Each structure stands twice: as C-alpha cells, then as structure tokens.
Coordinates of C-alpha atoms in Angstrom, one line a residue:
M107 CA 76.5 -1.2 -5.5
L108 CA 72.6 -2.1 -6.8
E109 CA 72.5 0.7 -9.5
Q110 CA 76.3 -1.2 -10.7
M111 CA 74.0 -4.3 -11.5
R112 CA 72.0 -2.2 -13.2
K113 CA 74.5 -1.5 -15.5
Q114 CA 75.8 -4.8 -15.8
S115 CA 72.5 -6.6 -15.8
H116 CA 71.1 -8.2 -19.3
S117 CA 67.6 -8.0 -19.8
T118 CA 66.7 -11.5 -19.3
L119 CA 63.5 -12.1 -17.5
I120 CA 64.2 -13.0 -13.8
L121 CA 61.6 -16.2 -12.3
L122 CA 61.6 -15.8 -8.7
L123 CA 60.1 -17.9 -6.3
F124 CA 57.8 -15.5 -4.9
G125 CA 57.0 -18.2 -2.1
F126 CA 60.6 -17.8 -1.0
I127 CA 60.6 -14.2 -1.2
V128 CA 57.9 -13.1 0.4
F129 CA 58.7 -15.4 3.1
V130 CA 62.4 -13.4 3.7
F131 CA 60.7 -9.9 3.3
V132 CA 57.8 -11.0 5.8
F133 CA 60.1 -11.6 8.5
S134 CA 63.2 -9.6 7.6
F135 CA 60.6 -6.5 8.1
G136 CA 61.9 -6.3 11.7
S137 CA 60.5 -4.2 14.4
G138 CA 62.7 -1.2 13.7
S139 CA 62.4 -0.5 9.7
E140 CA 61.9 3.0 9.2
G141 CA 60.0 2.3 6.1
F142 CA 57.3 1.6 8.4
R143 CA 57.3 3.9 11.3
S144 CA 57.7 6.8 8.6
G145 CA 55.5 5.8 5.7
G146 CA 52.2 3.9 4.8
C147 CA 48.8 5.1 6.2
G148 CA 46.5 3.7 8.3
S149 CA 46.6 3.9 12.2
T150 CA 50.2 4.5 14.3
G151 CA 49.3 3.0 17.3
L152 CA 51.4 -0.1 18.8
V153 CA 51.0 -3.9 18.5
A154 CA 53.5 -4.4 20.9
I155 CA 56.8 -3.0 22.4
V156 CA 60.1 -5.0 22.6
N157 CA 62.5 -3.9 25.6
G158 CA 61.4 -0.4 24.7
E159 CA 61.6 -0.7 20.9
E160 CA 58.4 -0.2 18.9
I161 CA 56.4 -2.6 16.2
T162 CA 54.1 -0.7 15.1
E163 CA 50.6 -1.9 13.9
V164 CA 50.9 -0.9 10.2
N165 CA 54.2 -3.1 10.5
F166 CA 51.8 -5.5 11.9
Q167 CA 48.9 -5.9 10.1
F168 CA 51.6 -5.7 6.4
H169 CA 53.2 -8.9 7.9
Y170 CA 49.5 -9.9 9.0
D171 CA 48.0 -9.3 5.3
Q172 CA 50.8 -11.4 3.4
M173 CA 50.4 -14.0 5.9
L174 CA 47.0 -14.5 5.6
K175 CA 47.3 -14.1 1.7
N176 CA 49.4 -16.9 1.8
A177 CA 47.7 -19.2 3.7
L178 CA 44.6 -18.3 1.8
Q179 CA 45.9 -20.0 -1.1
Q180 CA 46.9 -22.5 0.3
R181 CA 43.7 -23.5 1.2
Q182 CA 41.1 -25.4 -1.5
Q183 CA 40.2 -22.3 -3.5
G184 CA 37.8 -19.7 -2.5
K185 CA 37.9 -21.4 1.2
A186 CA 37.6 -19.3 3.9
L187 CA 39.8 -19.2 7.5
R188 CA 37.7 -19.8 10.5
K189 CA 38.2 -17.2 12.6
E190 CA 39.8 -19.0 15.1
D191 CA 42.3 -19.7 12.5
K192 CA 42.8 -16.1 11.0
L193 CA 43.5 -15.4 15.4
Q194 CA 46.1 -17.8 15.7
L195 CA 47.9 -16.4 12.5
R196 CA 48.0 -12.9 13.8
Q197 CA 49.3 -14.3 17.1
Q198 CA 52.1 -16.2 14.8
V199 CA 53.0 -13.1 13.1
L200 CA 53.5 -11.0 16.5
D201 CA 55.7 -13.9 17.8
E202 CA 57.8 -13.8 15.4
L203 CA 57.8 -10.1 14.9
I204 CA 58.8 -10.1 18.7
N205 CA 61.4 -13.0 18.4
Q206 CA 63.1 -10.9 15.2
A207 CA 63.1 -8.1 17.3
L208 CA 64.9 -10.0 20.3
L209 CA 67.9 -11.3 17.3
I210 CA 68.6 -8.3 16.3
Q211 CA 69.2 -7.0 19.9
A212 CA 71.7 -9.9 21.2
A213 CA 73.3 -9.1 17.6
Q214 CA 74.2 -5.3 18.4
T215 CA 74.8 -6.1 21.4
L216 CA 77.4 -9.0 21.0
G217 CA 78.9 -6.3 17.8
I218 CA 77.1 -8.7 15.3
H219 CA 76.7 -6.7 12.0
V220 CA 76.2 -7.2 8.1
T221 CA 77.2 -4.7 6.0
K222 CA 75.5 -3.1 3.3
E223 CA 78.0 -4.9 1.2
E224 CA 76.7 -8.4 2.1
A225 CA 73.0 -7.5 2.0
Y226 CA 73.4 -6.2 -1.4
Q227 CA 75.0 -9.3 -2.3
A228 CA 72.2 -11.6 -1.0
I229 CA 69.9 -9.6 -2.9
Y230 CA 70.9 -9.7 -5.7
D231 CA 71.3 -13.3 -5.1
D232 CA 67.3 -13.7 -4.7
F233 CA 66.9 -12.0 -8.1
E234 CA 69.6 -13.5 -9.8
Q235 CA 68.0 -15.5 -12.6
G236 CA 71.6 -17.9 -13.7
G237 CA 74.3 -17.1 -16.2
N238 CA 75.4 -13.9 -13.6
T239 CA 72.1 -11.8 -14.7
F240 CA 70.3 -8.9 -12.6
D241 CA 67.7 -7.3 -13.8
F242 CA 67.4 -3.6 -12.0
N243 CA 64.1 -3.0 -13.4
H244 CA 62.5 -5.9 -12.6
Y245 CA 63.7 -6.2 -9.4
Q246 CA 62.7 -2.5 -8.9
A247 CA 59.2 -3.4 -9.9
V248 CA 58.6 -6.1 -7.3
V249 CA 60.0 -4.7 -5.1
Q250 CA 57.2 -1.1 -5.5
R251 CA 54.2 -3.6 -6.8
H252 CA 54.4 -6.7 -4.3
F253 CA 56.2 -5.8 -1.7
R254 CA 55.0 -1.2 -1.7
T255 CA 57.9 0.3 -0.3
T256 CA 61.0 2.0 -2.3
T257 CA 64.3 -0.5 -3.1
A258 CA 66.2 1.4 -0.4
I259 CA 63.8 0.6 2.3
Y260 CA 63.7 -3.1 0.7
E261 CA 67.5 -3.1 1.2
D262 CA 67.6 -1.7 4.7
V263 CA 64.6 -4.6 5.8
R264 CA 66.7 -7.3 4.3
R265 CA 70.1 -6.1 5.9
Q266 CA 68.5 -7.0 9.3
G267 CA 66.9 -10.2 8.2
L268 CA 70.4 -11.2 7.4
L269 CA 71.3 -9.5 10.6
A270 CA 68.5 -11.8 12.9
E271 CA 69.8 -14.6 10.5
R272 CA 73.3 -14.3 11.9
M273 CA 72.4 -14.0 15.6
R274 CA 70.5 -17.7 15.2
A275 CA 73.6 -19.4 13.7
V276 CA 75.7 -17.6 16.7
I277 CA 73.0 -19.4 19.0
R278 CA 72.3 -22.7 17.0
D279 CA 76.0 -23.9 16.3
T280 CA 76.5 -23.7 20.2
A281 CA 74.4 -26.8 20.2
R282 CA 76.8 -30.2 21.0
V283 CA 75.6 -33.7 20.8
T284 CA 77.7 -36.0 23.2
D285 CA 78.8 -39.7 22.3
D286 CA 76.4 -41.6 25.0
E287 CA 73.3 -39.5 23.4
L288 CA 74.6 -41.1 19.9
V289 CA 74.5 -44.7 21.5
S290 CA 70.9 -43.9 22.6
A291 CA 69.8 -42.5 19.9
Y292 CA 70.7 -45.3 17.2
Q293 CA 69.9 -47.7 19.8
A294 CA 66.0 -46.2 20.4
R295 CA 66.2 -45.9 16.3
E296 CA 67.9 -49.6 15.4
T297 CA 65.5 -52.0 17.8
K298 CA 62.7 -53.1 16.8
I299 CA 59.6 -55.0 18.4
N300 CA 56.4 -56.7 17.1
L301 CA 53.2 -56.3 19.4
D302 CA 50.2 -58.6 19.5
F303 CA 47.4 -56.0 19.9
V304 CA 43.6 -55.9 20.2
K305 CA 41.8 -52.2 19.1
V306 CA 38.6 -51.8 20.3
D307 CA 36.8 -48.7 18.7
S308 CA 34.2 -47.4 20.0
T309 CA 32.0 -47.2 17.1
L310 CA 31.4 -50.8 17.2
F311 CA 28.7 -50.3 20.3
A312 CA 27.5 -47.0 19.2
K313 CA 24.3 -48.4 16.7
E314 CA 23.3 -51.6 20.0
L315 CA 23.7 -48.8 22.6
A316 CA 21.8 -45.7 19.9
P317 CA 19.9 -43.7 22.7
S318 CA 16.3 -43.2 22.9
E319 CA 14.4 -39.3 22.1
E320 CA 13.8 -39.7 26.1
E321 CA 17.1 -39.9 26.5
I322 CA 18.5 -37.3 24.2
K323 CA 15.9 -34.4 25.6
Q324 CA 17.0 -35.7 29.3
F325 CA 20.6 -35.4 28.4
A326 CA 20.0 -31.6 27.1
T327 CA 18.2 -31.1 30.1
D328 CA 21.4 -32.3 32.1
N329 CA 24.7 -31.1 30.3
Q330 CA 23.8 -27.6 28.5
K331 CA 26.8 -26.4 29.4
E332 CA 28.9 -29.0 27.8
I333 CA 26.5 -29.1 24.6
E334 CA 26.8 -24.5 24.5
Q335 CA 30.5 -25.6 24.4
T336 CA 30.9 -28.0 21.6
Y337 CA 28.6 -25.7 19.7
Q338 CA 30.9 -23.0 19.8
A339 CA 33.8 -25.2 19.1
R340 CA 32.1 -25.7 16.2
N341 CA 31.7 -22.2 14.9
N342 CA 32.8 -23.5 11.5
R343 CA 30.2 -26.4 10.6
Y344 CA 27.3 -24.6 12.2
H345 CA 28.0 -20.8 10.9
K346 CA 28.9 -21.0 6.7
P347 CA 29.2 -17.6 5.3
K348 CA 27.4 -16.6 2.0
Q349 CA 29.7 -17.8 -1.0
V350 CA 29.3 -16.0 -4.7
Q351 CA 30.7 -17.9 -7.7
L352 CA 31.6 -14.9 -10.4
A353 CA 32.5 -14.9 -14.2
H354 CA 34.3 -11.4 -15.2
V355 CA 35.5 -9.6 -17.6
Q356 CA 39.3 -8.2 -16.8
F357 CA 41.3 -5.0 -17.9
V358 CA 44.1 -5.2 -16.6
L359 CA 46.2 -2.3 -14.8
R360 CA 49.6 -2.5 -14.6
K361 CA 51.6 -0.1 -12.2
E362 CA 53.9 1.6 -14.7
Y363 CA 50.6 2.6 -16.5
D364 CA 50.4 6.6 -17.3
E365 CA 46.9 8.1 -16.8
E366 CA 46.1 7.8 -20.7
Q367 CA 47.1 4.2 -20.7
V368 CA 44.7 3.8 -17.3
A369 CA 41.9 5.9 -19.0
D370 CA 42.2 3.6 -22.1
K371 CA 41.1 0.6 -19.5
Q372 CA 38.4 2.3 -18.0
E373 CA 36.8 3.3 -21.5
R374 CA 37.3 -0.4 -22.6
A375 CA 35.7 -1.7 -19.4
D376 CA 32.9 0.9 -19.6
L377 CA 32.7 0.0 -23.8
T378 CA 31.8 -3.8 -22.6
W379 CA 29.4 -2.7 -19.6
D380 CA 27.7 -0.8 -22.2
D381 CA 27.0 -3.6 -24.4
L382 CA 26.1 -5.5 -21.6
K383 CA 23.1 -3.7 -21.0
K384 CA 22.1 -3.7 -24.4
G385 CA 21.6 -7.2 -23.9
G386 CA 25.4 -8.3 -25.0
D387 CA 26.3 -11.8 -24.7
F388 CA 28.5 -12.0 -21.6
A389 CA 30.7 -15.3 -22.6
E390 CA 31.3 -13.5 -26.1
Q391 CA 32.0 -10.3 -24.4
V392 CA 34.7 -12.2 -21.7
K393 CA 36.6 -14.5 -25.5
E394 CA 36.8 -11.4 -26.9
Y395 CA 38.0 -9.0 -24.4
S396 CA 38.7 -10.3 -21.5
E397 CA 43.1 -9.8 -19.9
D398 CA 42.6 -12.9 -17.8
Y399 CA 43.9 -15.2 -19.7
D400 CA 43.7 -17.9 -16.6
T401 CA 40.1 -17.6 -17.1
K402 CA 39.4 -16.5 -20.7
E403 CA 38.5 -20.2 -21.8
K404 CA 36.3 -20.8 -18.9
G405 CA 33.6 -17.9 -19.7
G406 CA 35.5 -15.9 -17.4
Q407 CA 34.8 -17.6 -14.5
L408 CA 35.8 -17.7 -11.0
A409 CA 35.9 -20.4 -7.8
M410 CA 32.9 -20.1 -5.4
A411 CA 34.2 -17.8 -2.9
T412 CA 33.7 -16.1 0.7
K413 CA 33.5 -12.4 1.0
E414 CA 36.7 -12.6 2.5
A415 CA 38.4 -14.6 0.1
L416 CA 37.5 -12.1 -2.7
A417 CA 38.4 -9.3 -0.4
A418 CA 42.2 -10.9 -0.1
T419 CA 42.6 -11.6 -4.0
W420 CA 41.1 -8.6 -5.5
G421 CA 40.5 -6.0 -2.9
A422 CA 37.7 -4.8 -0.4
A423 CA 36.2 -2.6 -3.4
F424 CA 35.8 -5.7 -5.8
A425 CA 34.0 -8.3 -3.0
Q426 CA 31.6 -5.7 -2.0
A427 CA 30.3 -5.1 -5.2
A428 CA 30.8 -9.1 -6.1
F429 CA 28.6 -9.8 -2.5
E430 CA 25.7 -6.9 -3.8
L431 CA 24.8 -9.0 -6.5
K432 CA 22.1 -11.4 -7.5
A433 CA 22.5 -14.6 -9.5
G434 CA 22.6 -13.7 -13.0
E435 CA 23.3 -9.9 -12.5
F436 CA 25.8 -7.8 -14.1
S437 CA 28.3 -5.2 -11.9
P438 CA 28.6 -2.0 -13.2
V439 CA 32.6 -1.3 -13.9
I440 CA 34.4 -2.0 -10.9
K441 CA 38.1 -0.6 -10.3
S442 CA 40.3 -3.7 -8.1
N443 CA 44.1 -3.7 -7.1
K444 CA 44.4 -6.0 -10.5
G445 CA 42.3 -3.6 -13.2
F446 CA 38.9 -2.9 -14.2
H447 CA 36.2 -5.7 -14.3
V448 CA 32.8 -6.1 -15.0
L449 CA 31.2 -8.9 -12.9
K450 CA 28.6 -11.6 -12.9
A451 CA 27.2 -13.8 -10.2
M452 CA 26.9 -17.3 -11.5
R453 CA 26.1 -19.0 -8.8
I454 CA 24.9 -18.1 -5.3
I455 CA 25.4 -20.5 -1.8
A456 CA 23.1 -18.1 0.9
A457 CA 24.7 -17.9 4.5
N458 CA 23.7 -21.6 6.7
D459 CA 23.5 -20.2 10.4
K460 CA 22.3 -22.6 13.3
T461 CA 21.2 -21.4 16.6
L462 CA 22.1 -23.4 19.1
D463 CA 18.5 -24.1 19.7
Q464 CA 18.2 -25.6 16.5
V465 CA 21.0 -28.3 16.7
K466 CA 20.9 -28.7 20.5
D467 CA 19.3 -32.1 20.3
E468 CA 22.0 -33.0 17.6
I469 CA 24.8 -32.3 19.6
A470 CA 23.0 -34.2 22.9
K471 CA 22.5 -37.2 20.6
E472 CA 25.9 -37.2 20.0
L473 CA 27.2 -36.3 22.7
L474 CA 25.4 -39.3 24.9
S475 CA 26.1 -42.2 22.5
N476 CA 29.8 -41.1 22.1
Q477 CA 29.9 -41.1 26.4
R478 CA 28.0 -44.6 26.0
S479 CA 30.2 -46.3 23.2
Q480 CA 33.4 -45.3 24.7
A481 CA 32.6 -46.7 28.0
A482 CA 31.6 -49.9 27.0
A483 CA 34.5 -50.0 24.6
K484 CA 37.2 -49.1 27.7
A485 CA 35.2 -51.7 29.8
E486 CA 35.8 -54.4 26.8
A487 CA 39.6 -54.0 26.7
E488 CA 39.9 -53.5 30.5
R489 CA 38.1 -57.3 30.5
L490 CA 40.7 -58.1 27.4
L491 CA 43.9 -57.0 29.6
A492 CA 43.0 -58.4 32.5
G493 CA 42.7 -62.0 30.6
L494 CA 46.1 -61.5 29.3
Q495 CA 47.9 -60.5 32.2
A496 CA 45.8 -64.0 34.0
G497 CA 48.2 -65.5 31.1
K498 CA 46.2 -66.3 28.0
K499 CA 47.0 -64.9 24.6
L500 CA 45.4 -62.1 22.8
A501 CA 44.5 -64.3 19.8
V502 CA 42.3 -66.5 22.3
L503 CA 40.8 -64.2 24.2
A504 CA 39.8 -61.8 20.8
P505 CA 40.4 -64.7 17.8
A506 CA 40.7 -63.3 14.6
A507 CA 37.3 -63.1 12.3
K508 CA 36.2 -66.1 10.0
G509 CA 34.4 -65.1 7.4
E510 CA 35.2 -63.0 4.2
P511 CA 38.0 -61.0 4.0
G512 CA 37.6 -57.3 3.8
L513 CA 34.3 -56.7 5.5
P514 CA 34.4 -54.7 8.5
P515 CA 34.9 -56.1 11.7
T516 CA 31.8 -56.2 14.1
K517 CA 34.2 -57.1 17.3
P518 CA 37.2 -56.7 18.3
R519 CA 40.2 -58.6 16.8
A520 CA 43.2 -59.4 17.9
A521 CA 46.2 -58.7 15.2
S522 CA 50.4 -58.3 15.0
T523 CA 52.5 -55.1 13.6
G524 CA 55.3 -57.0 12.7
L525 CA 58.8 -56.0 13.3
I526 CA 58.5 -52.2 13.0
A527 CA 60.9 -49.5 14.4
R528 CA 60.2 -45.7 16.7
M529 CA 58.8 -43.9 14.4
G530 CA 57.9 -41.0 16.7
G531 CA 54.6 -41.7 18.8
F532 CA 53.3 -43.5 15.6
I533 CA 52.6 -47.5 16.0
P534 CA 51.3 -49.0 12.4
Q535 CA 47.9 -50.1 12.7
I536 CA 47.3 -49.0 15.7
G537 CA 47.7 -44.9 16.0
L538 CA 49.4 -42.0 17.3
D539 CA 50.1 -41.3 20.8
D540 CA 52.9 -41.0 22.8
D541 CA 52.9 -42.7 26.2
L542 CA 51.8 -45.7 23.9
A543 CA 54.8 -45.8 21.9
Q544 CA 57.2 -45.3 24.8
A545 CA 55.7 -48.0 27.2
A546 CA 55.5 -50.7 24.1
F547 CA 59.3 -49.8 23.1
A548 CA 59.6 -50.6 26.5
L549 CA 58.7 -53.3 26.6
T550 CA 60.7 -56.7 27.5
M551 CA 60.1 -60.3 26.7
E552 CA 60.2 -61.0 30.5
N553 CA 57.9 -58.2 30.9
P554 CA 55.9 -58.0 28.2
T555 CA 52.6 -56.3 28.9
P556 CA 52.0 -52.8 30.0
N557 CA 49.4 -52.8 33.3
Q558 CA 47.2 -50.5 31.4
V559 CA 44.7 -49.7 28.3
F560 CA 45.4 -47.0 26.2
E561 CA 43.4 -44.4 24.7
V562 CA 43.4 -43.3 20.6
N563 CA 41.7 -40.7 19.0
A564 CA 39.8 -42.6 16.0
G565 CA 38.2 -39.4 14.3
M566 CA 34.7 -38.4 13.9
G567 CA 35.0 -37.9 18.2
G568 CA 35.7 -41.9 18.1
K569 CA 37.8 -43.0 20.5
S570 CA 39.7 -46.6 20.5
Y571 CA 41.3 -48.9 23.4
V572 CA 44.0 -50.8 22.3
V573 CA 45.8 -53.5 24.7
I574 CA 49.2 -54.3 23.4
S575 CA 51.7 -57.5 24.2
L576 CA 55.4 -58.0 23.1
A577 CA 55.5 -60.6 20.9
E578 CA 59.2 -60.2 20.0
R579 CA 62.0 -57.9 20.1
V580 CA 64.9 -57.4 17.9
E581 CA 68.0 -55.1 19.8
A582 CA 70.4 -52.7 17.4
D583 CA 73.2 -54.4 16.3
M584 CA 75.8 -51.9 17.8
D585 CA 78.6 -53.3 15.4
A586 CA 76.9 -51.4 12.9
F587 CA 76.9 -47.9 15.1
A588 CA 80.6 -46.8 13.6
K589 CA 79.1 -46.9 9.6
N590 CA 76.2 -45.1 10.8
R591 CA 77.8 -42.7 13.3
E592 CA 78.4 -39.7 11.0
M593 CA 74.8 -39.4 9.5
L594 CA 73.1 -40.1 12.6
S595 CA 75.4 -37.0 14.5
E596 CA 74.7 -34.8 11.5
R597 CA 70.6 -35.5 12.8
L598 CA 70.8 -35.5 16.2
L599 CA 73.0 -31.8 15.8
A600 CA 70.1 -30.6 13.4
G601 CA 67.6 -31.3 16.2
R602 CA 69.5 -29.9 18.9
R603 CA 70.2 -26.6 17.3
H604 CA 66.6 -26.2 16.6
Q605 CA 65.9 -26.8 20.4
Q606 CA 68.4 -24.4 20.7
L607 CA 67.4 -21.5 19.2
S608 CA 64.3 -22.2 20.7
A609 CA 65.3 -22.5 24.0
W610 CA 67.3 -18.8 23.9
L611 CA 63.8 -17.1 22.0
S612 CA 61.7 -18.6 25.0
H613 CA 64.2 -17.8 27.8
E614 CA 64.6 -14.1 25.9
R615 CA 61.0 -13.9 26.1
D616 CA 60.8 -14.7 29.5
T617 CA 63.4 -12.1 30.4
A618 CA 62.3 -9.2 28.3
V619 CA 60.0 -6.3 29.1
I620 CA 57.5 -7.0 26.6
E621 CA 53.9 -5.1 26.0
K622 CA 51.2 -6.1 23.6
D623 CA 48.2 -4.5 22.8
H624 CA 45.8 -7.8 22.9
R625 CA 43.0 -5.6 21.2
I626 CA 44.9 -5.2 17.9
I627 CA 45.9 -8.9 17.8
A628 CA 42.2 -9.4 18.4
D629 CA 41.0 -7.3 15.4
I630 CA 40.2 -10.0 12.5
T631 CA 38.4 -7.2 10.7
P632 CA 40.1 -6.3 7.2
P633 CA 41.3 -3.0 6.8
G634 CA 39.4 -2.1 4.0
M635 CA 36.3 -3.2 5.4
R636 CA 36.5 -1.7 8.6
G637 CA 33.7 1.2 9.0
G638 CA 31.2 -0.8 6.5
Q639 CA 29.4 -3.7 5.9
Q640 CA 30.9 -6.8 6.2

C-alpha cells in the first residue's frame, strides 16, 4: 500500500512535527519488536521479562537515548542532567515499555487487532503534509536516518502502537460519572471563600537567631549523619562537571552520500585543518566554508556544554576530542554523527568538586539556622492561633504595617485572600498545600477557624506557618448547574478515564510476573563511552 502511496505522491517536502513522531515511535516500539530482537548492535541481554515476553537491553537503550535527547534539548542549552534525573528517566522508560507490553497482551487476549491497512493509514497521516500528498522518499529517509531502522520494521512497530492505543481506549471507555458526582464537583468548583490569614515566614527570624561559630562547630559534630545526607542530596551543587564552549567549522554528511561525496567532505575538512596549522584565521574559515548555518554568523560558536551534552548532540568521538583541547587550541578533523568538524576551544570552565569537609560548616550553619528560625516561626503562629481561638481578630493580633508600601515586612501581618474558588491545593497569597486547602473549604461561618497551624514550603529551605480564619463563604448557585452540566461532565469524564487507565495498569502490574535487571537500569554510562574515559 505504501508503494502505491509513493506512486501517487508529489515532490512537496513534508514538514514533520518531529517531537510528536519521536514520541509515537519511541513508545510504540513494543517489547516484542523484531527490529530490536534480531537487529542492531550492542548487548543482547534482557532488561525485563513481562509474563514471559522479553524486553531487550537494545530495545530499552534505544528508547532511553531518544528520551534523553529530548530531555537535554528541553533544558537550558548545554546544561547536563543530574545522575538522579537520568536514573528517573530510565525508570520511566522501562515503566512505559512494561505498560506497553501489558496493553498489547490484554488486547491479544480480547481479540482486538489492527490491520496492516489501518497501520498504513496512520503512517500516511503522520507524514501527510496537506493536499493529500505523501512523499515516500522523505518518509523512508526519516525512518532510516532518525529511527535507524527499515520501513518494514517501522510499519510493524506503528501497528503495535495502534494496538496498544486501541486497548487504552477500551479501558478508558469503561469510566462513568454519576449524577451525584456531578453535583458534588459543581459545588466544589463554584463555592467561594474569603480567608483572613497570617503567614509567618521563618526568614523573618533568621538574622536575630543566627548561630555563632562555636554553635556551628558543635552542631556539625553532633549531626554528622544529617549533614552527610544533605551533602549527598545536593550533588548538583557541590559537583559541577567540566564545561567547554566550542566553535567549529562543519562539513555536513548526509545519509544518501556515496563514497566519493564523503571523501570530498573529508578533503575539504582536511584543507581547513591545513590552513589553520599554517596560521589561518579560524573565523574566516567558518565564514567561508562552514555548513552549519545556525552558527556561521557567530563565528561557529556553540553553547557552553558538558561532555555528556556534546555526546548526546554530536556523538562520543566529538565530545572526547572537544574535552582534550585546551583553551584556544584547534582539533584535527573529527568525524561526528553529523559530518566532519574542525574544533576550537573558546572557553573552558573547570570541574568544581567540593568535598564534604570543605562544605560541612556551611551546611551545618544553614541547617542550624533553619532549625532555629522555623521553631521561632511556628511558636509565633501558634501564639496567633491561640489568640484567634480566644475570640480576637487576626487584624488585631497581627495588624497591617504602617509606613512606606512595598517594603518587605519585618514581622507577620494579617491579610485577606479575597473571594477565591478551589484550585486544587493552591491558595493565592499563601501557597500550595493540599491539607490547608481542604481544611479551608471545609470551614463554615459557624466554625470559621481550624484547630491547627499549617506548614507551607517557602523556598530556599525555609518554611512558612499559616493561621487562617474564614471571613466569608459564598455557596454554589445550583440554579446555574443545568447550564454547566454538559461541560462539567466532559471534564470529569476525561479525568475519570485517566484514573481508570492508571488503575488498570497498576492492577495488571501487581498481578503480572515481571522480572527486571536493575543493574542495566542503574547503568547511566553513555554506550559510546563504555569501557573508555569518561
């Protein structure tokens, strides 16, 4: 069928939404794909077995590499992922592969299937530009270059993805929303409250309770385990990898090039390297010869990057060569996964590793300061709550500041939220806390004050302690319910369908026989660097 599409296609270049296609392909490459079982290089080990069905390490690594590349592109340019981020990403990839296997197994048990024609139509829709055009050559090039497989394997994989999605739809469609649930949801959404509150921030007490050097030393001695745990949790702060800013002259290689064309690119790169060895100007070489048009007008400069980020974008050989350069040095010709390059190291930021001994007093000071200021803030909040329960108003207990507006407060002050609707666990001016939000919307004018102080994160390790009191409550207008019923039903049903699928997957995972090789999951070393220098 796709051959027929090819004959009917036009020469129009298809504009692809690569992010969407990568996502579809990555999580459609099911655990049973023959493309990964019988082809490709690397380990033939297993990362998991799901009810007897194998998920190979090659399969897993492919998915992980695609998702890692996407994650790096979404971060600030050149910025590395922390080890814990990569471990979390690897676990997410494996979880999705396991889910995919369970969905396909369930679909097969129920007799659900996807025909080849349906798979072909989905691929046509993925790559169709408009005007009913399909460029087979472009489709084939994308599959071979970006997914590094054949169109036959891709079509089989797309079919598996459609089968898993069809099973998802079956599960979601079992979700229902009752009339009582609709009424409750409408009341929760439309009821509004106005809170009087005082937010006691621990930072207000930090200066006056700052510990002495002797107290810091003693705290460090008495709390070694806590300090060490804090140090480990701040790995990214105390262990910053080396970074290099490069400029390059690039000679692009394309998949369709023959040996003669590749040799021509190599020769051009060699000529640039020869000119530079003879004292040629690097910026002139970039301007005259570089085929990286994104950097050509900037002297070929790339963003500051870690070795990991360079390897993810340009390949391990490129990253290795870059990190062997000193500032101002040129590299010989390097072949990457995108062409030939001559590199120049523009700027280098050395790795910055701080030992526990170097920072233990700093950590001890911060922990002790937080401990003291949070205790003082909590005591002040409890004093305000006691006064409120004794019949006093918050505005009297913590009067608003008199003086120049805009200045940061020097002591806790009473304020009001104004009328607000339920927004999950978020309360404007106060912050995000599910317990606080639930308690606030349960208050009535007969019982306007909860019997507790609420703790809210204030950032930078600080805490805020909040005292609230209901000032006004406006109940939902039930006369308007009928007008909003359909829209509300659609929203609730969408959420319920998501919950239904999550619950089904959770149950299937609990009852399935799943074996995992945790050693592979924990190995974050880029395959191109394994067995070599990091």
